[in-house]
Structures are given as C-alpha cells and as structure tokens.
Amino acid sequence: MDSTATDRFDTSRFEAGRNRLASLAYRLLGSAADAEDAVQDAFLHWQAADRQQIKVPEAWLTKVVTNLCLDRLRSAQARRERTVGAWLPEPLLDGDPMLGPAATFEQRESVSLAVLTLMERLSPLERAVYVLREAFSFSHAEIAEILDITESASQQHLHRARRRITVARRGGGEVDPASARRIVEEFLAAATSGRTERLVALLTDDATAISDGAGLAERLLRYDTPQRVAAVARAGFKPTPAKRRLVGGTPAIHYAVVNGAPAILTVLGDQVVGSVTFDITGGKIATVRGIAAPTRLTRLTEAWRQHEPDTPLIAQW
C-alpha cells in the first residue's frame, strides 16, 4: 500500500471512531464546541504519530483525547470560565451522536445536564475516571493505563466521584416519557397563562430554577423555593410585545428531549433561541434549567434544522 493509500486508510480508521471520541470529550468537557476542538487536536496527533507502532488505535486515541480534555479542564482559562455558579453544560438534542452510548442507565445519566453540572465539583482526574468507567465501561486496569495512575488510585477516584455525585444528585431515576411530556405541557400552559398556584403544585418543595440570563449575566441566575420558581416561570413565559422584539419576532415553542430530559425549545424560523430542560422526580419538577446564550445553542440549532419536529405546543408565542 503506497503512502497516499495508507493515509486515506488511517484517516478512515480515525473517522470511524470520531463519534465515540466526541462523546467521550463532551462528557469530560460539557461543551460540544470544546469537544470538537479536542477531537480535531487528537486527529492532528494521529496524523503526526508513527501509526505503524500503534497496536490498538482505539486505546491510543482514547488516551490522547482524555488527556487533551484534562489539559483543558486544568487550564487557568477553564477555571475562570467554569467557576461553580457561572457555568452550565451545552445542551444537545436527542439523537445527537455526541451523546454517545445510551444502552444503560449509567450511560444515559452520565450525559444528563444534571450530572454534567455535578461533575464540575469533581477534580479533573475524578471526572475522567467516572466517565471512563460509568459511560464507557473501561476496567480499572485500562483506566490506569489511560491516565498514568495506579489501579488503586483509579478505584479511589471512582469511589469519591460516585459519592459526591450521589450525595448532590436530585432525582429518582428515569421518568416515563409520556408522563414527562404531560408534566412539561402542564407547566407551559400554567406559565403562559399566569396560573401561579398551578405552577407551584407542579414543583417539588425544594424546586430550583437556574438560568444563564441569555449569556448577559456574569453568574447564573438561581431561584429557590416553588413560589420563586413559579414567579420567574410566569414572568418568563408570558408573551409580551417587548419579549417578541427582544428575540426578533414571534417564535414557536416545541416539546423536545435534550440530554435525555424533557425540554421545551423556543424556535424562531429555524433558529433555537432558548432551551429549557426539566428534572422530574416523583411526578413533579425538581429543577428547571434555562439556556439562551447563542453560543451555547449552536449545535442544538444545527441538529434542530435536520429534525422533523412535532406540531408545536405553541405555534405563535
């Protein structure tokens, strides 16, 4: 095989695993844009390497991508940008290949916005061990090789990560899709009509709402107690001429599944201008996450444009 044919073959081998590498990077970084950059950097490493000496390309590339992501998580810029209380993961539409493996509950949970947010409390190594073990089922021996640590250290990092996520996690497992949609539709109907009492009844006693303020606030906006969450939802979802001017027109509101959770998307033309996801436990809403910063909705919008949406919940908001 001549060198050109070899390069094409090796490029094809890389591309065959790109989605898996991207889903790994996304879980580690919580950002689709950063994950794409990390995978592209890994491709440059792959091109520059003596590929004939790489016995198991999948393992080699997994190690490269993981360590590129760890470098990003440890950087001073990342520490500034990802300060607890100032950062939310980038939402992805159901079916996006970057969401990766979803055969088990652990794999699906590891890419939920709730767990991606909780993973910000972990050290970079704890986060890497947790993702490699829970989402990709690597053995501790394999993780030790990827991260250049001992098997014992891998086990300890996993134990700490699981404990911290379990203690902080809010939710009671997976929710029946039909029930989730019904609850979200009731929430939207109550919010747009200003029915505060109905909104409060749909929320858990310790409900929380978190918003990125459309990227305009330095820190996330956070609201606790059902009454405050209901008031914010009523104010945010009730349509007004001023809000229509702000978004540039009269959007539609669609039901969707985002990172495995029920969500509503505000869509203007073919552009997603807002995403609100819901954590549901015990038949009630525990957490509402609103993301409207345009830079955080780029990939979701691209996926939406290739999506066949259902009839909108509200055709003209």
PDB file of C-alpha atoms in Angstrom:
ATOM      1  CA  MET A   1       0.000   0.000   0.000  1.00  0.00           C
ATOM      2  CA  ASP A   2       1.537   3.374  -1.039  1.00  0.00           C
ATOM      3  CA  SER A   3       1.757   6.275   1.417  1.00  0.00           C
ATOM      4  CA  THR A   4      -1.288   8.098  -0.010  1.00  0.00           C
ATOM      5  CA  ALA A   5      -3.440   4.994   0.269  1.00  0.00           C
ATOM      6  CA  THR A   6      -2.096   4.385   3.782  1.00  0.00           C
ATOM      7  CA  ASP A   7      -3.005   7.925   4.831  1.00  0.00           C
ATOM      8  CA  ARG A   8      -6.523   7.508   3.434  1.00  0.00           C
ATOM      9  CA  PHE A   9      -6.897   4.213   5.269  1.00  0.00           C
ATOM     10  CA  ASP A  10      -5.653   5.687   8.555  1.00  0.00           C
ATOM     11  CA  THR A  11      -7.929   8.704   8.154  1.00  0.00           C
ATOM     12  CA  SER A  12     -10.864   6.373   7.615  1.00  0.00           C
ATOM     13  CA  ARG A  13      -9.958   4.474  10.799  1.00  0.00           C
ATOM     14  CA  PHE A  14      -9.960   7.731  12.730  1.00  0.00           C
ATOM     15  CA  GLU A  15     -13.257   8.905  11.243  1.00  0.00           C
ATOM     16  CA  ALA A  16     -14.881   5.571  12.095  1.00  0.00           C
ATOM     17  CA  GLY A  17     -14.269   6.324  15.773  1.00  0.00           C
ATOM     18  CA  ARG A  18     -14.868  10.089  15.692  1.00  0.00           C
ATOM     19  CA  ASN A  19     -18.352   9.987  17.231  1.00  0.00           C
ATOM     20  CA  ARG A  20     -17.155   7.806  20.119  1.00  0.00           C
ATOM     21  CA  LEU A  21     -14.236  10.158  20.774  1.00  0.00           C
ATOM     22  CA  ALA A  22     -16.540  13.184  20.575  1.00  0.00           C
ATOM     23  CA  SER A  23     -18.980  11.664  23.061  1.00  0.00           C
ATOM     24  CA  LEU A  24     -16.085  10.991  25.435  1.00  0.00           C
ATOM     25  CA  ALA A  25     -14.805  14.556  25.080  1.00  0.00           C
ATOM     26  CA  TYR A  26     -18.290  16.023  25.539  1.00  0.00           C
ATOM     27  CA  ARG A  27     -18.814  14.126  28.789  1.00  0.00           C
ATOM     28  CA  LEU A  28     -15.442  15.315  30.042  1.00  0.00           C
ATOM     29  CA  LEU A  29     -15.866  18.951  28.995  1.00  0.00           C
ATOM     30  CA  GLY A  30     -19.629  19.546  28.915  1.00  0.00           C
ATOM     31  CA  SER A  31     -19.198  21.639  25.776  1.00  0.00           C
ATOM     32  CA  ALA A  32     -19.805  20.432  22.241  1.00  0.00           C
ATOM     33  CA  ALA A  33     -17.564  23.112  20.756  1.00  0.00           C
ATOM     34  CA  ASP A  34     -14.687  22.241  23.093  1.00  0.00           C
ATOM     35  CA  ALA A  35     -15.257  18.530  22.447  1.00  0.00           C
ATOM     36  CA  GLU A  36     -14.995  19.070  18.690  1.00  0.00           C
ATOM     37  CA  ASP A  37     -11.763  21.024  19.188  1.00  0.00           C
ATOM     38  CA  ALA A  38     -10.310  18.252  21.353  1.00  0.00           C
ATOM     39  CA  VAL A  39     -11.156  15.584  18.774  1.00  0.00           C
ATOM     40  CA  GLN A  40      -9.636  17.658  15.991  1.00  0.00           C
ATOM     41  CA  ASP A  41      -6.466  18.095  18.054  1.00  0.00           C
ATOM     42  CA  ALA A  42      -6.413  14.309  18.529  1.00  0.00           C
ATOM     43  CA  PHE A  43      -6.635  13.900  14.747  1.00  0.00           C
ATOM     44  CA  LEU A  44      -3.544  16.085  14.349  1.00  0.00           C
ATOM     45  CA  HIS A  45      -1.732  13.910  16.902  1.00  0.00           C
ATOM     46  CA  TRP A  46      -2.876  10.836  14.954  1.00  0.00           C
ATOM     47  CA  GLN A  47      -1.549  12.233  11.670  1.00  0.00           C
ATOM     48  CA  ALA A  48       1.799  13.117  13.246  1.00  0.00           C
ATOM     49  CA  ALA A  49       2.263   9.761  15.008  1.00  0.00           C
ATOM     50  CA  ASP A  50       4.129   6.722  13.724  1.00  0.00           C
ATOM     51  CA  ARG A  51       0.898   4.825  13.227  1.00  0.00           C
ATOM     52  CA  GLN A  52       2.618   1.564  12.410  1.00  0.00           C
ATOM     53  CA  GLN A  53       3.773   1.468  16.041  1.00  0.00           C
ATOM     54  CA  ILE A  54       0.235   1.904  17.402  1.00  0.00           C
ATOM     55  CA  LYS A  55      -1.026  -1.588  18.160  1.00  0.00           C
ATOM     56  CA  VAL A  56      -4.541  -0.670  19.333  1.00  0.00           C
ATOM     57  CA  PRO A  57      -5.667   2.607  17.695  1.00  0.00           C
ATOM     58  CA  GLU A  58      -8.894   2.858  19.733  1.00  0.00           C
ATOM     59  CA  ALA A  59      -6.986   2.695  23.028  1.00  0.00           C
ATOM     60  CA  TRP A  60      -4.322   5.113  21.793  1.00  0.00           C
ATOM     61  CA  LEU A  61      -6.880   7.666  20.623  1.00  0.00           C
ATOM     62  CA  THR A  62      -8.915   7.320  23.828  1.00  0.00           C
ATOM     63  CA  LYS A  63      -5.808   8.146  25.826  1.00  0.00           C
ATOM     64  CA  VAL A  64      -4.951  11.130  23.630  1.00  0.00           C
ATOM     65  CA  VAL A  65      -8.468  12.608  23.750  1.00  0.00           C
ATOM     66  CA  THR A  66      -8.800  12.056  27.500  1.00  0.00           C
ATOM     67  CA  ASN A  67      -5.534  13.784  28.232  1.00  0.00           C
ATOM     68  CA  LEU A  68      -6.261  16.661  25.859  1.00  0.00           C
ATOM     69  CA  CYS A  69      -9.524  17.181  27.755  1.00  0.00           C
ATOM     70  CA  LEU A  70      -7.746  17.019  31.105  1.00  0.00           C
ATOM     71  CA  ASP A  71      -5.330  19.704  29.907  1.00  0.00           C
ATOM     72  CA  ARG A  72      -8.310  21.892  29.050  1.00  0.00           C
ATOM     73  CA  LEU A  73     -10.007  21.286  32.404  1.00  0.00           C
ATOM     74  CA  ARG A  74      -6.806  22.176  34.253  1.00  0.00           C
ATOM     75  CA  SER A  75      -6.128  25.355  32.311  1.00  0.00           C
ATOM     76  CA  ALA A  76      -6.397  28.725  34.017  1.00  0.00           C
ATOM     77  CA  GLN A  77      -8.947  29.883  31.426  1.00  0.00           C
ATOM     78  CA  ALA A  78     -11.194  26.895  32.126  1.00  0.00           C
ATOM     79  CA  ARG A  79     -11.003  27.515  35.865  1.00  0.00           C
ATOM     80  CA  ARG A  80     -12.164  31.085  35.325  1.00  0.00           C
ATOM     81  CA  GLU A  81     -14.924  30.181  32.866  1.00  0.00           C
ATOM     82  CA  ARG A  82     -16.203  27.159  34.778  1.00  0.00           C
ATOM     83  CA  THR A  83     -16.479  28.683  38.231  1.00  0.00           C
ATOM     84  CA  VAL A  84     -19.243  26.901  40.129  1.00  0.00           C
ATOM     85  CA  GLY A  85     -22.355  29.029  39.746  1.00  0.00           C
ATOM     86  CA  ALA A  86     -21.253  30.602  36.462  1.00  0.00           C
ATOM     87  CA  TRP A  87     -21.443  27.691  34.028  1.00  0.00           C
ATOM     88  CA  LEU A  88     -23.973  25.280  32.559  1.00  0.00           C
ATOM     89  CA  PRO A  89     -23.287  22.396  30.163  1.00  0.00           C
ATOM     90  CA  GLU A  90     -24.114  22.836  26.496  1.00  0.00           C
ATOM     91  CA  PRO A  91     -27.488  21.197  25.682  1.00  0.00           C
ATOM     92  CA  LEU A  92     -27.745  18.583  22.920  1.00  0.00           C
ATOM     93  CA  LEU A  93     -30.850  17.392  21.102  1.00  0.00           C
ATOM     94  CA  ASP A  94     -31.925  13.770  21.436  1.00  0.00           C
ATOM     95  CA  GLY A  95     -30.262  11.653  18.744  1.00  0.00           C
ATOM     96  CA  ASP A  96     -27.089  13.745  18.550  1.00  0.00           C
ATOM     97  CA  PRO A  97     -24.199  11.258  18.108  1.00  0.00           C
ATOM     98  CA  MET A  98     -22.158  13.269  20.602  1.00  0.00           C
ATOM     99  CA  LEU A  99     -24.453  11.973  23.343  1.00  0.00           C
ATOM    100  CA  GLY A 100     -22.777   8.633  22.714  1.00  0.00           C
ATOM    101  CA  PRO A 101     -23.562   5.275  24.304  1.00  0.00           C
ATOM    102  CA  ALA A 102     -27.012   5.041  25.883  1.00  0.00           C
ATOM    103  CA  ALA A 103     -27.594   1.335  26.442  1.00  0.00           C
ATOM    104  CA  THR A 104     -27.529   1.520  30.250  1.00  0.00           C
ATOM    105  CA  PHE A 105     -28.987   3.865  32.834  1.00  0.00           C
ATOM    106  CA  GLU A 106     -25.458   4.859  33.906  1.00  0.00           C
ATOM    107  CA  GLN A 107     -24.534   5.807  30.351  1.00  0.00           C
ATOM    108  CA  ARG A 108     -27.670   7.888  29.893  1.00  0.00           C
ATOM    109  CA  GLU A 109     -27.295   9.539  33.271  1.00  0.00           C
ATOM    110  CA  SER A 110     -23.651  10.454  32.649  1.00  0.00           C
ATOM    111  CA  VAL A 111     -24.699  12.788  29.839  1.00  0.00           C
ATOM    112  CA  SER A 112     -27.655  14.404  31.622  1.00  0.00           C
ATOM    113  CA  LEU A 113     -27.342  18.113  32.302  1.00  0.00           C
ATOM    114  CA  ALA A 114     -27.775  17.364  35.990  1.00  0.00           C
ATOM    115  CA  VAL A 115     -24.770  15.020  36.197  1.00  0.00           C
ATOM    116  CA  LEU A 116     -22.634  17.087  33.797  1.00  0.00           C
ATOM    117  CA  THR A 117     -23.211  20.035  36.132  1.00  0.00           C
ATOM    118  CA  LEU A 118     -22.428  17.968  39.222  1.00  0.00           C
ATOM    119  CA  MET A 119     -19.192  16.756  37.641  1.00  0.00           C
ATOM    120  CA  GLU A 120     -17.897  20.333  37.872  1.00  0.00           C
ATOM    121  CA  ARG A 121     -17.452  19.606  41.582  1.00  0.00           C
ATOM    122  CA  LEU A 122     -15.014  16.791  40.823  1.00  0.00           C
ATOM    123  CA  SER A 123     -11.305  17.080  40.211  1.00  0.00           C
ATOM    124  CA  PRO A 124     -10.285  16.534  36.563  1.00  0.00           C
ATOM    125  CA  LEU A 125      -8.971  13.040  37.401  1.00  0.00           C
ATOM    126  CA  GLU A 126     -12.137  12.096  39.291  1.00  0.00           C
ATOM    127  CA  ARG A 127     -14.199  13.276  36.356  1.00  0.00           C
ATOM    128  CA  ALA A 128     -12.118  11.288  33.866  1.00  0.00           C
ATOM    129  CA  VAL A 129     -12.266   8.083  35.903  1.00  0.00           C
ATOM    130  CA  TYR A 130     -16.017   8.463  36.418  1.00  0.00           C
ATOM    131  CA  VAL A 131     -16.690   8.970  32.694  1.00  0.00           C
ATOM    132  CA  LEU A 132     -14.365   6.210  31.516  1.00  0.00           C
ATOM    133  CA  ARG A 133     -15.840   3.708  33.968  1.00  0.00           C
ATOM    134  CA  GLU A 134     -19.537   4.645  34.056  1.00  0.00           C
ATOM    135  CA  ALA A 135     -20.090   5.669  30.445  1.00  0.00           C
ATOM    136  CA  PHE A 136     -17.539   3.557  28.571  1.00  0.00           C
ATOM    137  CA  SER A 137     -17.095   0.558  30.895  1.00  0.00           C
ATOM    138  CA  PHE A 138     -13.305   0.615  30.912  1.00  0.00           C
ATOM    139  CA  SER A 139     -11.685  -1.595  33.531  1.00  0.00           C
ATOM    140  CA  HIS A 140      -9.583  -0.004  36.258  1.00  0.00           C
ATOM    141  CA  ALA A 141      -6.505  -1.512  34.617  1.00  0.00           C
ATOM    142  CA  GLU A 142      -7.380   0.210  31.334  1.00  0.00           C
ATOM    143  CA  ILE A 143      -8.164   3.498  33.096  1.00  0.00           C
ATOM    144  CA  ALA A 144      -4.849   3.327  34.925  1.00  0.00           C
ATOM    145  CA  GLU A 145      -3.081   2.977  31.580  1.00  0.00           C
ATOM    146  CA  ILE A 146      -5.014   5.860  30.014  1.00  0.00           C
ATOM    147  CA  LEU A 147      -4.403   8.254  32.920  1.00  0.00           C
ATOM    148  CA  ASP A 148      -0.946   7.037  34.002  1.00  0.00           C
ATOM    149  CA  ILE A 149      -2.128   6.227  37.511  1.00  0.00           C
ATOM    150  CA  THR A 150      -2.348   3.014  39.533  1.00  0.00           C
ATOM    151  CA  GLU A 151      -5.402   0.758  39.551  1.00  0.00           C
ATOM    152  CA  SER A 152      -5.821   1.517  43.244  1.00  0.00           C
ATOM    153  CA  ALA A 153      -5.846   5.257  42.521  1.00  0.00           C
ATOM    154  CA  SER A 154      -8.443   4.704  39.796  1.00  0.00           C
ATOM    155  CA  GLN A 155     -10.681   2.839  42.248  1.00  0.00           C
ATOM    156  CA  GLN A 156     -10.305   5.596  44.843  1.00  0.00           C
ATOM    157  CA  HIS A 157     -11.115   8.351  42.328  1.00  0.00           C
ATOM    158  CA  LEU A 158     -14.220   6.459  41.208  1.00  0.00           C
ATOM    159  CA  HIS A 159     -15.373   5.929  44.782  1.00  0.00           C
ATOM    160  CA  ARG A 160     -15.030   9.650  45.575  1.00  0.00           C
ATOM    161  CA  ALA A 161     -16.719  10.695  42.342  1.00  0.00           C
ATOM    162  CA  ARG A 162     -19.674   8.364  42.848  1.00  0.00           C
ATOM    163  CA  ARG A 163     -20.095   9.520  46.437  1.00  0.00           C
ATOM    164  CA  ARG A 164     -20.036  13.212  45.557  1.00  0.00           C
ATOM    165  CA  ILE A 165     -22.461  12.832  42.675  1.00  0.00           C
ATOM    166  CA  THR A 166     -24.820  10.574  44.636  1.00  0.00           C
ATOM    167  CA  VAL A 167     -24.920  12.954  47.606  1.00  0.00           C
ATOM    168  CA  ALA A 168     -25.602  16.001  45.428  1.00  0.00           C
ATOM    169  CA  ARG A 169     -27.885  14.362  42.863  1.00  0.00           C
ATOM    170  CA  ARG A 170     -31.566  15.237  42.879  1.00  0.00           C
ATOM    171  CA  GLY A 171     -33.934  12.869  41.154  1.00  0.00           C
ATOM    172  CA  GLY A 172     -35.497   9.460  41.370  1.00  0.00           C
ATOM    173  CA  GLY A 173     -34.264   7.723  38.243  1.00  0.00           C
ATOM    174  CA  GLU A 174     -35.785   7.689  34.794  1.00  0.00           C
ATOM    175  CA  VAL A 175     -39.271   9.033  34.112  1.00  0.00           C
ATOM    176  CA  ASP A 176     -41.870   7.609  31.773  1.00  0.00           C
ATOM    177  CA  PRO A 177     -41.659   9.726  28.572  1.00  0.00           C
ATOM    178  CA  ALA A 178     -45.427  10.189  28.290  1.00  0.00           C
ATOM    179  CA  SER A 179     -45.690  11.347  31.908  1.00  0.00           C
ATOM    180  CA  ALA A 180     -42.721  13.685  31.482  1.00  0.00           C
ATOM    181  CA  ARG A 181     -44.293  15.305  28.437  1.00  0.00           C
ATOM    182  CA  ARG A 182     -47.640  15.731  30.186  1.00  0.00           C
ATOM    183  CA  ILE A 183     -45.992  17.458  33.167  1.00  0.00           C
ATOM    184  CA  VAL A 184     -43.997  19.800  30.928  1.00  0.00           C
ATOM    185  CA  GLU A 185     -47.066  20.679  28.854  1.00  0.00           C
ATOM    186  CA  GLU A 186     -48.980  21.469  32.052  1.00  0.00           C
ATOM    187  CA  PHE A 187     -46.073  23.614  33.243  1.00  0.00           C
ATOM    188  CA  LEU A 188     -46.001  25.581  29.978  1.00  0.00           C
ATOM    189  CA  ALA A 189     -49.771  26.053  29.952  1.00  0.00           C
ATOM    190  CA  ALA A 190     -49.749  27.329  33.532  1.00  0.00           C
ATOM    191  CA  ALA A 191     -46.754  29.619  32.948  1.00  0.00           C
ATOM    192  CA  THR A 192     -48.107  31.241  29.775  1.00  0.00           C
ATOM    193  CA  SER A 193     -51.499  31.842  31.365  1.00  0.00           C
ATOM    194  CA  GLY A 194     -50.043  33.147  34.622  1.00  0.00           C
ATOM    195  CA  ARG A 195     -51.566  30.458  36.874  1.00  0.00           C
ATOM    196  CA  THR A 196     -49.131  30.651  39.779  1.00  0.00           C
ATOM    197  CA  GLU A 197     -50.953  28.191  42.041  1.00  0.00           C
ATOM    198  CA  ARG A 198     -50.918  25.516  39.342  1.00  0.00           C
ATOM    199  CA  LEU A 199     -47.210  26.118  38.746  1.00  0.00           C
ATOM    200  CA  VAL A 200     -46.409  25.708  42.429  1.00  0.00           C
ATOM    201  CA  ALA A 201     -48.403  22.472  42.511  1.00  0.00           C
ATOM    202  CA  LEU A 202     -46.242  21.070  39.693  1.00  0.00           C
ATOM    203  CA  LEU A 203     -42.984  21.749  41.594  1.00  0.00           C
ATOM    204  CA  THR A 204     -41.261  19.818  44.352  1.00  0.00           C
ATOM    205  CA  ASP A 205     -40.934  21.504  47.735  1.00  0.00           C
ATOM    206  CA  ASP A 206     -37.239  22.188  47.091  1.00  0.00           C
ATOM    207  CA  ALA A 207     -37.562  23.142  43.420  1.00  0.00           C
ATOM    208  CA  THR A 208     -34.809  25.219  41.816  1.00  0.00           C
ATOM    209  CA  ALA A 209     -34.617  27.232  38.610  1.00  0.00           C
ATOM    210  CA  ILE A 210     -31.272  28.102  37.001  1.00  0.00           C
ATOM    211  CA  SER A 211     -30.779  30.421  34.027  1.00  0.00           C
ATOM    212  CA  ASP A 212     -27.773  31.670  32.095  1.00  0.00           C
ATOM    213  CA  GLY A 213     -29.513  35.021  31.614  1.00  0.00           C
ATOM    214  CA  ALA A 214     -29.040  34.626  27.841  1.00  0.00           C
ATOM    215  CA  GLY A 215     -25.320  34.910  28.465  1.00  0.00           C
ATOM    216  CA  LEU A 216     -25.646  38.505  29.675  1.00  0.00           C
ATOM    217  CA  ALA A 217     -25.063  37.846  33.384  1.00  0.00           C
ATOM    218  CA  GLU A 218     -21.641  37.187  34.930  1.00  0.00           C
ATOM    219  CA  ARG A 219     -23.096  34.425  37.073  1.00  0.00           C
ATOM    220  CA  LEU A 220     -26.007  32.094  36.668  1.00  0.00           C
ATOM    221  CA  LEU A 221     -29.361  33.308  37.896  1.00  0.00           C
ATOM    222  CA  ARG A 222     -30.696  30.933  40.541  1.00  0.00           C
ATOM    223  CA  TYR A 223     -34.132  30.824  42.146  1.00  0.00           C
ATOM    224  CA  ASP A 224     -35.107  28.601  45.053  1.00  0.00           C
ATOM    225  CA  THR A 225     -38.492  27.688  46.570  1.00  0.00           C
ATOM    226  CA  PRO A 226     -41.535  26.756  44.473  1.00  0.00           C
ATOM    227  CA  GLN A 227     -43.012  30.230  44.834  1.00  0.00           C
ATOM    228  CA  ARG A 228     -39.954  31.997  43.388  1.00  0.00           C
ATOM    229  CA  VAL A 229     -39.578  29.432  40.599  1.00  0.00           C
ATOM    230  CA  ALA A 230     -43.250  29.835  39.720  1.00  0.00           C
ATOM    231  CA  ALA A 231     -42.972  33.624  39.687  1.00  0.00           C
ATOM    232  CA  VAL A 232     -39.928  33.515  37.401  1.00  0.00           C
ATOM    233  CA  ALA A 233     -41.588  30.990  35.080  1.00  0.00           C
ATOM    234  CA  ARG A 234     -44.757  33.074  34.869  1.00  0.00           C
ATOM    235  CA  ALA A 235     -42.756  36.218  34.118  1.00  0.00           C
ATOM    236  CA  GLY A 236     -40.502  34.479  31.618  1.00  0.00           C
ATOM    237  CA  PHE A 237     -43.086  32.540  29.630  1.00  0.00           C
ATOM    238  CA  LYS A 238     -45.912  35.030  29.454  1.00  0.00           C
ATOM    239  CA  PRO A 239     -45.681  36.521  25.943  1.00  0.00           C
ATOM    240  CA  THR A 240     -45.363  40.277  25.546  1.00  0.00           C
ATOM    241  CA  PRO A 241     -44.533  42.591  22.614  1.00  0.00           C
ATOM    242  CA  ALA A 242     -41.261  43.541  24.345  1.00  0.00           C
ATOM    243  CA  LYS A 243     -40.135  39.909  24.510  1.00  0.00           C
ATOM    244  CA  ARG A 244     -41.011  39.376  20.852  1.00  0.00           C
ATOM    245  CA  ARG A 245     -38.907  42.397  19.946  1.00  0.00           C
ATOM    246  CA  LEU A 246     -36.056  41.004  22.041  1.00  0.00           C
ATOM    247  CA  VAL A 247     -35.984  37.659  20.210  1.00  0.00           C
ATOM    248  CA  GLY A 248     -36.627  39.271  16.841  1.00  0.00           C
ATOM    249  CA  GLY A 249     -40.102  38.002  16.042  1.00  0.00           C
ATOM    250  CA  THR A 250     -42.858  35.612  17.030  1.00  0.00           C
ATOM    251  CA  PRO A 251     -41.305  32.230  17.874  1.00  0.00           C
ATOM    252  CA  ALA A 252     -42.891  28.810  18.203  1.00  0.00           C
ATOM    253  CA  ILE A 253     -42.466  26.633  21.273  1.00  0.00           C
ATOM    254  CA  HIS A 254     -41.793  22.929  20.771  1.00  0.00           C
ATOM    255  CA  TYR A 255     -41.505  19.943  23.054  1.00  0.00           C
ATOM    256  CA  ALA A 256     -38.182  18.106  22.755  1.00  0.00           C
ATOM    257  CA  VAL A 257     -35.831  15.761  24.569  1.00  0.00           C
ATOM    258  CA  VAL A 258     -32.496  17.350  25.458  1.00  0.00           C
ATOM    259  CA  ASN A 259     -29.676  15.350  27.063  1.00  0.00           C
ATOM    260  CA  GLY A 260     -32.235  12.684  27.853  1.00  0.00           C
ATOM    261  CA  ALA A 261     -34.531  15.071  29.725  1.00  0.00           C
ATOM    262  CA  PRO A 262     -37.889  16.626  28.769  1.00  0.00           C
ATOM    263  CA  ALA A 263     -37.473  20.113  27.391  1.00  0.00           C
ATOM    264  CA  ILE A 264     -39.159  22.954  25.604  1.00  0.00           C
ATOM    265  CA  LEU A 265     -37.399  24.836  22.831  1.00  0.00           C
ATOM    266  CA  THR A 266     -38.198  28.347  21.665  1.00  0.00           C
ATOM    267  CA  VAL A 267     -37.640  28.397  17.906  1.00  0.00           C
ATOM    268  CA  LEU A 268     -37.641  31.414  15.600  1.00  0.00           C
ATOM    269  CA  GLY A 269     -37.602  30.302  11.986  1.00  0.00           C
ATOM    270  CA  ASP A 270     -35.017  27.536  12.054  1.00  0.00           C
ATOM    271  CA  GLN A 271     -33.030  29.035  14.941  1.00  0.00           C
ATOM    272  CA  VAL A 272     -33.301  27.756  18.515  1.00  0.00           C
ATOM    273  CA  VAL A 273     -33.246  30.854  20.700  1.00  0.00           C
ATOM    274  CA  GLY A 274     -33.935  29.183  24.042  1.00  0.00           C
ATOM    275  CA  SER A 275     -33.818  25.776  25.707  1.00  0.00           C
ATOM    276  CA  VAL A 276     -35.488  24.922  28.994  1.00  0.00           C
ATOM    277  CA  THR A 277     -34.927  21.441  30.429  1.00  0.00           C
ATOM    278  CA  PHE A 278     -36.643  19.803  33.380  1.00  0.00           C
ATOM    279  CA  ASP A 279     -35.546  17.292  36.010  1.00  0.00           C
ATOM    280  CA  ILE A 280     -38.608  15.383  37.190  1.00  0.00           C
ATOM    281  CA  THR A 281     -38.830  13.273  40.320  1.00  0.00           C
ATOM    282  CA  GLY A 282     -41.890  11.779  41.987  1.00  0.00           C
ATOM    283  CA  GLY A 283     -44.163  13.195  39.281  1.00  0.00           C
ATOM    284  CA  LYS A 284     -43.059  16.774  39.953  1.00  0.00           C
ATOM    285  CA  ILE A 285     -40.459  19.174  38.574  1.00  0.00           C
ATOM    286  CA  ALA A 286     -37.344  19.445  40.748  1.00  0.00           C
ATOM    287  CA  THR A 287     -35.070  21.571  38.561  1.00  0.00           C
ATOM    288  CA  VAL A 288     -35.611  23.931  35.632  1.00  0.00           C
ATOM    289  CA  ARG A 289     -32.570  24.923  33.549  1.00  0.00           C
ATOM    290  CA  GLY A 290     -32.849  27.771  31.055  1.00  0.00           C
ATOM    291  CA  ILE A 291     -30.154  28.334  28.433  1.00  0.00           C
ATOM    292  CA  ALA A 292     -30.433  31.141  25.902  1.00  0.00           C
ATOM    293  CA  ALA A 293     -26.850  32.258  25.246  1.00  0.00           C
ATOM    294  CA  PRO A 294     -26.492  31.922  21.444  1.00  0.00           C
ATOM    295  CA  THR A 295     -23.025  30.380  21.711  1.00  0.00           C
ATOM    296  CA  ARG A 296     -24.456  27.544  23.824  1.00  0.00           C
ATOM    297  CA  LEU A 297     -27.193  26.723  21.313  1.00  0.00           C
ATOM    298  CA  THR A 298     -25.171  26.437  18.096  1.00  0.00           C
ATOM    299  CA  ARG A 299     -25.003  22.652  17.852  1.00  0.00           C
ATOM    300  CA  LEU A 300     -28.559  22.218  19.122  1.00  0.00           C
ATOM    301  CA  THR A 301     -29.761  24.544  16.357  1.00  0.00           C
ATOM    302  CA  GLU A 302     -27.799  22.595  13.737  1.00  0.00           C
ATOM    303  CA  ALA A 303     -29.432  19.367  14.928  1.00  0.00           C
ATOM    304  CA  TRP A 304     -32.869  21.012  15.002  1.00  0.00           C
ATOM    305  CA  ARG A 305     -32.548  22.025  11.348  1.00  0.00           C
ATOM    306  CA  GLN A 306     -32.180  18.354  10.436  1.00  0.00           C
ATOM    307  CA  HIS A 307     -35.001  17.324  12.757  1.00  0.00           C
ATOM    308  CA  GLU A 308     -38.626  16.655  11.929  1.00  0.00           C
ATOM    309  CA  PRO A 309     -40.418  18.391  14.805  1.00  0.00           C
ATOM    310  CA  ASP A 310     -43.839  17.544  16.145  1.00  0.00           C
ATOM    311  CA  THR A 311     -46.632  20.063  15.986  1.00  0.00           C
ATOM    312  CA  PRO A 312     -45.544  22.959  18.234  1.00  0.00           C
ATOM    313  CA  LEU A 313     -47.080  23.288  21.668  1.00  0.00           C
ATOM    314  CA  ILE A 314     -47.492  26.989  20.849  1.00  0.00           C
ATOM    315  CA  ALA A 315     -47.339  27.925  17.162  1.00  0.00           C
ATOM    316  CA  GLN A 316     -47.086  31.688  17.739  1.00  0.00           C
ATOM    317  CA  TRP A 317     -45.846  32.727  21.155  1.00  0.00           C
TER     318      TRP A 317
END
